GROMACS .gro file of C-alpha atoms in nm:
model
  372
    1MET     CA    1   0.093  -0.715   0.253
    2GLY     CA    2  -0.181  -0.799   0.008
    3ALA     CA    3  -0.313  -1.143  -0.011
    4ALA     CA    4  -0.361  -1.182  -0.392
    5VAL     CA    5  -0.542  -1.490  -0.487
    6ALA     CA    6  -0.602  -1.704  -0.793
    7VAL     CA    7  -0.798  -2.040  -0.831
    8ARG     CA    8  -0.658  -2.328  -1.040
    9SER     CA    9  -0.790  -2.676  -1.014
   10GLY     CA   10  -0.942  -2.605  -0.677
   11ALA     CA   11  -0.623  -2.513  -0.511
   12LEU     CA   12  -0.578  -2.189  -0.323
   13VAL     CA   13  -0.278  -1.967  -0.428
   14VAL     CA   14  -0.160  -1.700  -0.181
   15VAL     CA   15   0.075  -1.458  -0.335
   16ALA     CA   16   0.209  -1.223  -0.062
   17LEU     CA   17   0.293  -0.869  -0.167
   18VAL     CA   18   0.587  -0.784   0.042
   19ALA     CA   19   0.855  -0.545  -0.024
   20SER     CA   20   1.208  -0.664  -0.135
   21SER     CA   21   1.337  -0.597   0.212
   22LEU     CA   22   1.142  -0.889   0.341
   23ALA     CA   23   1.171  -1.230   0.203
   24ALA     CA   24   0.878  -1.313   0.000
   25CYS     CA   25   0.602  -1.453   0.215
   26THR     CA   26   0.539  -1.739  -0.037
   27SER     CA   27   0.897  -1.856   0.051
   28ALA     CA   28   0.805  -1.938   0.408
   29PRO     CA   29   0.807  -2.296   0.501
   30GLY     CA   30   0.468  -2.468   0.410
   31ALA     CA   31   0.344  -2.165   0.201
   32ALA     CA   32   0.092  -2.256  -0.073
   33THR     CA   33   0.243  -2.276  -0.426
   34THR     CA   34   0.109  -2.367  -0.776
   35THR     CA   35   0.167  -2.287  -1.132
   36PRO     CA   36   0.086  -1.924  -1.186
   37PRO     CA   37  -0.241  -1.827  -1.374
   38ALA     CA   38  -0.238  -1.684  -1.724
   39THR     CA   39  -0.147  -1.321  -1.764
   40ALA     CA   40  -0.428  -1.072  -1.742
   41SER     CA   41  -0.423  -0.779  -1.995
   42VAL     CA   42  -0.324  -0.439  -1.835
   43ALA     CA   43  -0.502  -0.136  -1.957
   44ARG     CA   44  -0.270   0.142  -2.080
   45PRO     CA   45  -0.352   0.501  -2.129
   46SER     CA   46  -0.465   0.634  -2.460
   47THR     CA   47  -0.237   0.886  -2.638
   48SER     CA   48  -0.477   1.163  -2.538
   49SER     CA   49  -0.403   1.092  -2.165
   50PRO     CA   50  -0.282   1.416  -2.015
   51SER     CA   51   0.073   1.308  -1.926
   52THR     CA   52   0.278   1.624  -1.993
   53LEU     CA   53   0.626   1.668  -1.901
   54PRO     CA   54   0.727   1.998  -1.728
   55PRO     CA   55   0.851   2.226  -2.004
   56SER     CA   56   1.224   2.186  -1.920
   57GLY     CA   57   1.202   1.847  -1.779
   58PRO     CA   58   1.208   1.765  -1.399
   59ALA     CA   59   1.491   1.937  -1.182
   60THR     CA   60   1.710   1.698  -0.985
   61GLY     CA   61   1.904   1.916  -0.757
   62GLY     CA   62   1.840   2.220  -0.528
   63ALA     CA   63   1.732   2.218  -0.165
   64PRO     CA   64   1.595   1.894  -0.029
   65LEU     CA   65   1.229   1.846  -0.078
   66VAL     CA   66   1.196   1.702   0.262
   67LYS     CA   67   1.394   1.860   0.534
   68GLN     CA   68   1.667   1.647   0.690
   69THR     CA   69   1.528   1.711   1.042
   70ALA     CA   70   1.216   1.523   0.952
   71TYR     CA   71   1.152   1.166   1.035
   72VAL     CA   72   1.042   0.890   0.793
   73LEU     CA   73   0.881   0.571   0.881
   74GLY     CA   74   0.978   0.278   0.661
   75ASN     CA   75   1.025  -0.102   0.647
   76VAL     CA   76   1.395  -0.228   0.638
   77GLN     CA   77   1.476  -0.601   0.660
   78GLY     CA   78   1.148  -0.686   0.824
   79HIS     CA   79   1.162  -0.418   1.092
   80LEU     CA   80   0.970  -0.094   1.119
   81ARG     CA   81   1.235   0.185   1.131
   82MET     CA   82   1.231   0.562   1.180
   83VAL     CA   83   1.510   0.746   1.010
   84HIS     CA   84   1.599   1.098   0.871
   85PRO     CA   85   1.559   1.138   0.498
   86ASP     CA   86   1.937   1.131   0.432
   87GLY     CA   87   1.958   0.789   0.608
   88THR     CA   88   2.103   0.921   0.938
   89GLY     CA   89   1.964   0.881   1.282
   90GLY     CA   90   1.794   0.557   1.206
   91ARG     CA   91   1.647   0.325   1.485
   92ILE     CA   92   1.410   0.023   1.495
   93LEU     CA   93   1.075   0.110   1.646
   94VAL     CA   94   0.917  -0.228   1.606
   95PRO     CA   95   1.135  -0.536   1.537
   96SER     CA   96   1.069  -0.842   1.355
   97VAL     CA   97   1.030  -1.163   1.570
   98ASP     CA   98   1.246  -1.469   1.480
   99VAL     CA   99   1.018  -1.777   1.454
  100LEU     CA  100   1.097  -2.129   1.292
  101GLY     CA  101   1.411  -1.992   1.113
  102GLU     CA  102   1.203  -1.705   0.958
  103SER     CA  103   1.069  -1.384   1.120
  104ASN     CA  104   0.732  -1.226   1.198
  105GLY     CA  105   0.801  -0.924   0.968
  106VAL     CA  106   0.654  -0.581   1.039
  107ILE     CA  107   0.528  -0.399   0.718
  108VAL     CA  108   0.333  -0.103   0.604
  109GLY     CA  109   0.348   0.140   0.881
  110ASP     CA  110   0.135   0.464   0.912
  111TRP     CA  111   0.173   0.758   1.156
  112SER     CA  112  -0.119   0.901   1.351
  113PRO     CA  113  -0.204   1.261   1.248
  114ASP     CA  114  -0.054   1.387   1.574
  115GLY     CA  115   0.273   1.181   1.517
  116GLN     CA  116   0.225   1.006   1.860
  117ARG     CA  117   0.153   0.673   1.743
  118VAL     CA  118   0.210   0.422   1.459
  119ALA     CA  119   0.011   0.151   1.308
  120PHE     CA  120   0.164  -0.150   1.149
  121THR     CA  121   0.085  -0.500   1.007
  122ARG     CA  122   0.266  -0.799   1.159
  123VAL     CA  123   0.315  -1.110   0.938
  124HIS     CA  124   0.266  -1.424   1.160
  125ARG     CA  125   0.468  -1.703   1.011
  126GLU     CA  126   0.430  -1.940   1.312
  127VAL     CA  127   0.115  -2.065   1.154
  128GLN     CA  128   0.049  -2.202   0.819
  129PRO     CA  129  -0.078  -2.059   0.602
  130PHE     CA  130   0.082  -1.749   0.758
  131THR     CA  131  -0.170  -1.474   0.868
  132ALA     CA  132  -0.126  -1.088   0.908
  133SER     CA  133  -0.296  -0.869   1.179
  134GLN     CA  134  -0.320  -0.510   1.253
  135TRP     CA  135  -0.119  -0.345   1.539
  136VAL     CA  136  -0.083  -0.001   1.701
  137ALA     CA  137   0.222   0.124   1.904
  138MET     CA  138   0.344   0.462   2.057
  139SER     CA  139   0.575   0.650   1.830
  140ASP     CA  140   0.886   0.529   2.013
  141GLY     CA  141   0.782   0.159   1.964
  142SER     CA  142   0.659   0.103   2.323
  143GLY     CA  143   0.302  -0.031   2.417
  144ALA     CA  144   0.244  -0.238   2.094
  145ARG     CA  145  -0.084  -0.408   2.090
  146GLU     CA  146  -0.289  -0.594   1.841
  147VAL     CA  147  -0.599  -0.403   1.760
  148VAL     CA  148  -0.743  -0.636   1.489
  149PRO     CA  149  -0.651  -1.003   1.549
  150CYS     CA  150  -0.657  -1.254   1.250
  151ALA     CA  151  -0.726  -1.605   1.331
  152PRO     CA  152  -0.890  -1.868   1.092
  153PRO     CA  153  -1.077  -1.811   0.883
  154CYS     CA  154  -0.903  -1.478   0.870
  155LEU     CA  155  -0.591  -1.473   0.640
  156ARG     CA  156  -0.509  -1.101   0.648
  157ALA     CA  157  -0.630  -0.805   0.847
  158GLY     CA  158  -0.402  -0.530   0.796
  159LEU     CA  159  -0.238  -0.253   0.565
  160GLY     CA  160  -0.402  -0.013   0.807
  161ALA     CA  161  -0.423   0.365   0.794
  162PHE     CA  162  -0.521   0.627   1.050
  163SER     CA  163  -0.829   0.837   1.024
  164PRO     CA  164  -0.782   1.218   1.006
  165ARG     CA  165  -0.889   1.245   1.373
  166GLY     CA  166  -0.668   0.957   1.483
  167ASP     CA  167  -0.952   0.763   1.648
  168GLN     CA  168  -0.996   0.498   1.369
  169LEU     CA  169  -0.810   0.267   1.147
  170ALA     CA  170  -0.910   0.144   0.798
  171TYR     CA  171  -0.759  -0.188   0.694
  172ALA     CA  172  -0.809  -0.461   0.445
  173VAL     CA  173  -0.933  -0.808   0.521
  174THR     CA  174  -0.914  -1.139   0.336
  175GLU     CA  175  -1.096  -1.459   0.484
  176LEU     CA  176  -1.095  -1.823   0.365
  177ASP     CA  177  -1.383  -2.058   0.358
  178ALA     CA  178  -1.450  -2.328   0.633
  179ALA     CA  179  -1.201  -2.580   0.461
  180GLY     CA  180  -0.937  -2.305   0.431
  181THR     CA  181  -0.893  -2.386   0.063
  182ARG     CA  182  -1.068  -2.094  -0.110
  183VAL     CA  183  -1.092  -1.721  -0.048
  184ALA     CA  184  -1.454  -1.651   0.059
  185ARG     CA  185  -1.438  -1.286   0.143
  186ASN     CA  186  -1.240  -0.970   0.080
  187ALA     CA  187  -1.340  -0.645   0.253
  188VAL     CA  188  -1.234  -0.303   0.372
  189GLU     CA  189  -1.323  -0.244   0.746
  190VAL     CA  190  -1.285   0.035   1.000
  191VAL     CA  191  -1.199  -0.016   1.370
  192THR     CA  192  -1.260   0.234   1.644
  193LEU     CA  193  -0.946   0.215   1.855
  194ALA     CA  194  -1.114   0.320   2.182
  195THR     CA  195  -1.375   0.046   2.177
  196GLY     CA  196  -1.245  -0.207   1.934
  197ARG     CA  197  -1.567  -0.190   1.737
  198ARG     CA  198  -1.552  -0.299   1.383
  199ARG     CA  199  -1.760  -0.213   1.073
  200VAL     CA  200  -1.760  -0.317   0.722
  201VAL     CA  201  -1.716  -0.037   0.449
  202ALA     CA  202  -1.733  -0.277   0.149
  203GLU     CA  203  -1.702  -0.636   0.088
  204THR     CA  204  -1.720  -0.905  -0.182
  205ARG     CA  205  -1.756  -1.259  -0.199
  206GLU     CA  206  -1.582  -1.278  -0.524
  207PRO     CA  207  -1.255  -1.462  -0.459
  208LEU     CA  208  -1.074  -1.304  -0.761
  209VAL     CA  209  -1.132  -0.940  -0.642
  210GLU     CA  210  -0.904  -0.807  -0.365
  211PHE     CA  211  -0.891  -0.490  -0.168
  212ALA     CA  212  -0.568  -0.343  -0.027
  213PHE     CA  213  -0.416  -0.025   0.091
  214PRO     CA  214  -0.709   0.195   0.207
  215ARG     CA  215  -0.634   0.565   0.275
  216TRP     CA  216  -0.858   0.827   0.421
  217SER     CA  217  -0.989   1.152   0.261
  218PRO     CA  218  -0.918   1.473   0.440
  219ASP     CA  219  -1.287   1.492   0.571
  220GLY     CA  220  -1.272   1.126   0.689
  221ARG     CA  221  -1.582   1.039   0.477
  222ARG     CA  222  -1.423   0.833   0.207
  223LEU     CA  223  -1.137   0.594   0.139
  224VAL     CA  224  -0.918   0.545  -0.158
  225VAL     CA  225  -0.833   0.176  -0.205
  226GLN     CA  226  -0.642  -0.052  -0.453
  227VAL     CA  227  -0.880  -0.311  -0.604
  228THR     CA  228  -0.709  -0.593  -0.785
  229ARG     CA  229  -0.894  -0.827  -1.026
  230TRP     CA  230  -0.715  -1.170  -1.066
  231PRO     CA  231  -0.757  -1.398  -1.364
  232ALA     CA  232  -0.927  -1.728  -1.315
  233GLY     CA  233  -0.690  -1.911  -1.546
  234PRO     CA  234  -0.614  -2.165  -1.698
  235ALA     CA  235  -0.269  -2.128  -1.585
  236THR     CA  236   0.047  -2.209  -1.787
  237ALA     CA  237   0.400  -2.311  -1.690
  238THR     CA  238   0.551  -1.989  -1.851
  239ALA     CA  239   0.297  -1.719  -1.799
  240PRO     CA  240   0.358  -1.481  -1.497
  241VAL     CA  241   0.104  -1.399  -1.238
  242SER     CA  242  -0.062  -1.078  -1.345
  243GLY     CA  243  -0.368  -0.909  -1.201
  244SER     CA  244  -0.545  -0.587  -1.317
  245PRO     CA  245  -0.528  -0.342  -1.028
  246SER     CA  246  -0.697   0.003  -1.027
  247ILE     CA  247  -0.755   0.272  -0.749
  248ALA     CA  248  -1.104   0.342  -0.641
  249VAL     CA  249  -1.303   0.554  -0.399
  250LEU     CA  250  -1.543   0.401  -0.120
  251ASP     CA  251  -1.792   0.628   0.051
  252LEU     CA  252  -1.834   0.535   0.434
  253ALA     CA  253  -2.196   0.643   0.428
  254ARG     CA  254  -2.290   0.392   0.159
  255PRO     CA  255  -2.388   0.011   0.222
  256ARG     CA  256  -2.105  -0.247   0.228
  257THR     CA  257  -2.235  -0.365  -0.104
  258GLN     CA  258  -2.128  -0.062  -0.280
  259VAL     CA  259  -1.921  -0.083  -0.590
  260PRO     CA  260  -1.589   0.117  -0.568
  261ARG     CA  261  -1.577   0.410  -0.799
  262VAL     CA  262  -1.282   0.365  -1.014
  263LEU     CA  263  -1.026   0.656  -1.080
  264ALA     CA  264  -0.800   0.668  -1.384
  265PRO     CA  265  -0.958   0.364  -1.536
  266ARG     CA  266  -0.718   0.366  -1.842
  267LEU     CA  267  -0.427   0.316  -1.610
  268PRO     CA  268  -0.323   0.039  -1.365
  269GLY     CA  269  -0.331   0.171  -1.017
  270THR     CA  270  -0.157   0.056  -0.707
  271TYR     CA  271  -0.058   0.208  -0.365
  272PRO     CA  272  -0.279   0.517  -0.349
  273ASP     CA  273  -0.240   0.790  -0.089
  274TRP     CA  274  -0.483   1.087  -0.023
  275SER     CA  275  -0.325   1.426   0.046
  276TRP     CA  276  -0.495   1.598   0.340
  277LYS     CA  277  -0.331   1.916   0.231
  278THR     CA  278  -0.435   1.941  -0.142
  279ASP     CA  279  -0.716   1.673  -0.155
  280THR     CA  280  -0.520   1.508  -0.432
  281ILE     CA  281  -0.455   1.119  -0.467
  282VAL     CA  282  -0.113   0.987  -0.565
  283PHE     CA  283  -0.072   0.637  -0.696
  284SER     CA  284   0.199   0.423  -0.885
  285THR     CA  285   0.108   0.239  -1.203
  286ASN     CA  286   0.298  -0.080  -1.103
  287ASP     CA  287   0.342  -0.342  -0.849
  288PRO     CA  288   0.588  -0.615  -0.950
  289ASP     CA  289   0.387  -0.870  -0.763
  290VAL     CA  290   0.066  -0.774  -0.929
  291VAL     CA  291   0.133  -0.628  -1.275
  292ALA     CA  292   0.364  -0.842  -1.495
  293GLY     CA  293   0.522  -0.755  -1.815
  294ASP     CA  294   0.526  -0.424  -2.009
  295ALA     CA  295   0.330  -0.187  -1.771
  296GLU     CA  296   0.363   0.178  -1.686
  297HIS     CA  297   0.637   0.248  -1.425
  298ASP     CA  298   0.557   0.583  -1.295
  299LEU     CA  299   0.373   0.803  -1.032
  300TRP     CA  300   0.059   0.989  -1.128
  301THR     CA  301  -0.194   1.224  -0.937
  302VAL     CA  302  -0.569   1.254  -0.974
  303ARG     CA  303  -0.837   1.449  -0.813
  304PRO     CA  304  -1.098   1.236  -0.617
  305ASP     CA  305  -1.353   1.299  -0.888
  306GLY     CA  306  -1.139   1.155  -1.149
  307THR     CA  307  -1.011   1.484  -1.316
  308ARG     CA  308  -0.669   1.642  -1.354
  309LEU     CA  309  -0.490   1.318  -1.398
  310ARG     CA  310  -0.123   1.410  -1.421
  311GLN     CA  311   0.195   1.223  -1.462
  312VAL     CA  312   0.462   1.288  -1.190
  313THR     CA  313   0.760   1.085  -1.279
  314HIS     CA  314   0.895   0.987  -1.633
  315LEU     CA  315   1.111   0.696  -1.584
  316GLN     CA  316   1.271   0.473  -1.850
  317GLN     CA  317   1.260   0.089  -1.798
  318PRO     CA  318   1.397  -0.089  -1.592
  319ALA     CA  319   1.353   0.191  -1.338
  320LEU     CA  320   1.028   0.229  -1.169
  321ALA     CA  321   0.861   0.411  -0.900
  322MET     CA  322   0.628   0.266  -0.643
  323HIS     CA  323   0.493   0.292  -0.270
  324PRO     CA  324   0.418   0.671  -0.295
  325SER     CA  325   0.287   0.869   0.002
  326TRP     CA  326   0.236   1.229   0.087
  327THR     CA  327   0.423   1.440   0.344
  328PRO     CA  328   0.217   1.678   0.557
  329ASP     CA  329   0.333   1.970   0.335
  330GLY     CA  330   0.257   1.821   0.002
  331THR     CA  331   0.576   1.662  -0.102
  332ILE     CA  332   0.558   1.295  -0.253
  333LEU     CA  333   0.778   1.024  -0.091
  334PHE     CA  334   0.838   0.704  -0.291
  335GLU     CA  335   1.068   0.422  -0.384
  336HIS     CA  336   1.288   0.490  -0.690
  337CYS     CA  337   1.416   0.140  -0.810
  338ALA     CA  338   1.688   0.180  -1.053
  339ALA     CA  339   1.630  -0.199  -1.136
  340MET     CA  340   1.462  -0.442  -0.903
  341PRO     CA  341   1.530  -0.490  -0.619
  342ALA     CA  342   1.755  -0.194  -0.582
  343CYS     CA  343   1.512   0.033  -0.444
  344TYR     CA  344   1.587   0.378  -0.260
  345LEU     CA  345   1.382   0.653  -0.088
  346ALA     CA  346   1.314   0.940  -0.334
  347TYR     CA  347   1.117   1.267  -0.335
  348ALA     CA  348   0.908   1.450  -0.586
  349SER     CA  349   0.725   1.777  -0.602
  350ALA     CA  350   0.339   1.736  -0.656
  351ASP     CA  351   0.364   1.868  -1.006
  352GLY     CA  352   0.668   1.658  -1.103
  353SER     CA  353   0.893   1.953  -1.164
  354VAL     CA  354   1.140   1.851  -0.915
  355VAL     CA  355   1.235   1.491  -0.867
  356GLN     CA  356   1.528   1.390  -0.632
  357THR     CA  357   1.659   1.047  -0.628
  358PRO     CA  358   1.974   1.032  -0.389
  359GLN     CA  359   1.992   0.658  -0.377
  360ASP     CA  360   2.136   0.652  -0.021
  361LEU     CA  361   1.857   0.510   0.182
  362GLN     CA  362   1.687   0.178   0.131
  363ALA     CA  363   1.341   0.157   0.276
  364VAL     CA  364   1.000   0.061   0.170
  365TRP     CA  365   0.650   0.196   0.227
  366PRO     CA  366   0.788   0.543   0.344
  367ARG     CA  367   0.591   0.774   0.541
  368ALA     CA  368   0.688   1.129   0.685
  369LYS     CA  369   0.612   1.185   1.059
  370PRO     CA  370   0.357   1.474   1.101
  371GLY     CA  371   0.530   1.780   1.257
  372SER     CA  372   0.873   1.650   1.242
   0.00000   0.00000   0.00000
């Protein structure tokens, strides 16, 4: 869950970026609401952008790109579930918890590199405004414990990802001011799981700049992260909320005041993931809760130095692809939405030459279990 923010007439707006399988967090009782801010412009690639379709178009059949004996971690109806890629053998690892007629939903899971643990974010609806904190459990769902609590002024500490050695988690933080009316701080932090020690990788006091979805480089020295810039207004009654997201790289050796290095600046960038097999970053160019209007609807890959920008999927509106992640062997898992909110687990080869959209398993934020 991201905590997108916009300021209008001194009021704080919290826009929860939850998947369609969860009720939108802003619909929870007592959630802050207001007229949305004016639409921000979204950068689009130039005609010279290297988005080349494979010569004969992507193949759609053939052997499954992800073997059916594998396990995929995903979010379904507020639960963290493990399931085979064909939708069989599914079971709940971490359930949502019913509170006040709603549920403390579980979102954005991640596997440890050895497949023995899972990390997840729990949305706490029993408090208002609701908060989100970072948790870890064993791969069978047992032993769940909160590793990064979130109490005022914290609004969100989550969206975590395991480091390559499995000893640390990177996660995003949003904090409010003392009055609880404005965002005072957005940051990316890392926690050492054995000690609970936290350190700040990057932070900003600019309330309209938000970090989300950090993912580690193969060497554990950098993070790729989604950075969203939100318009300050003024708002109108008809304009949809729209931010300007990009993907950027953070260096763990640099000071917390570092400016994230943006990749693919001509494209909106959301939900990045860094392949530990090929040292390539995949990202989507849309997020229905962030990018409004006529935006790109596909997956792209790029090298961490900004070179070799390549389009993976070539979808026609209203279809879109989002929430991509890499399997350990280099296949891309993603959500294929024929039309929102009908979104299903899908698969693509890294070069886009094969795209498989079976539409038989609804799940969000999919991640393949290492070694399965």
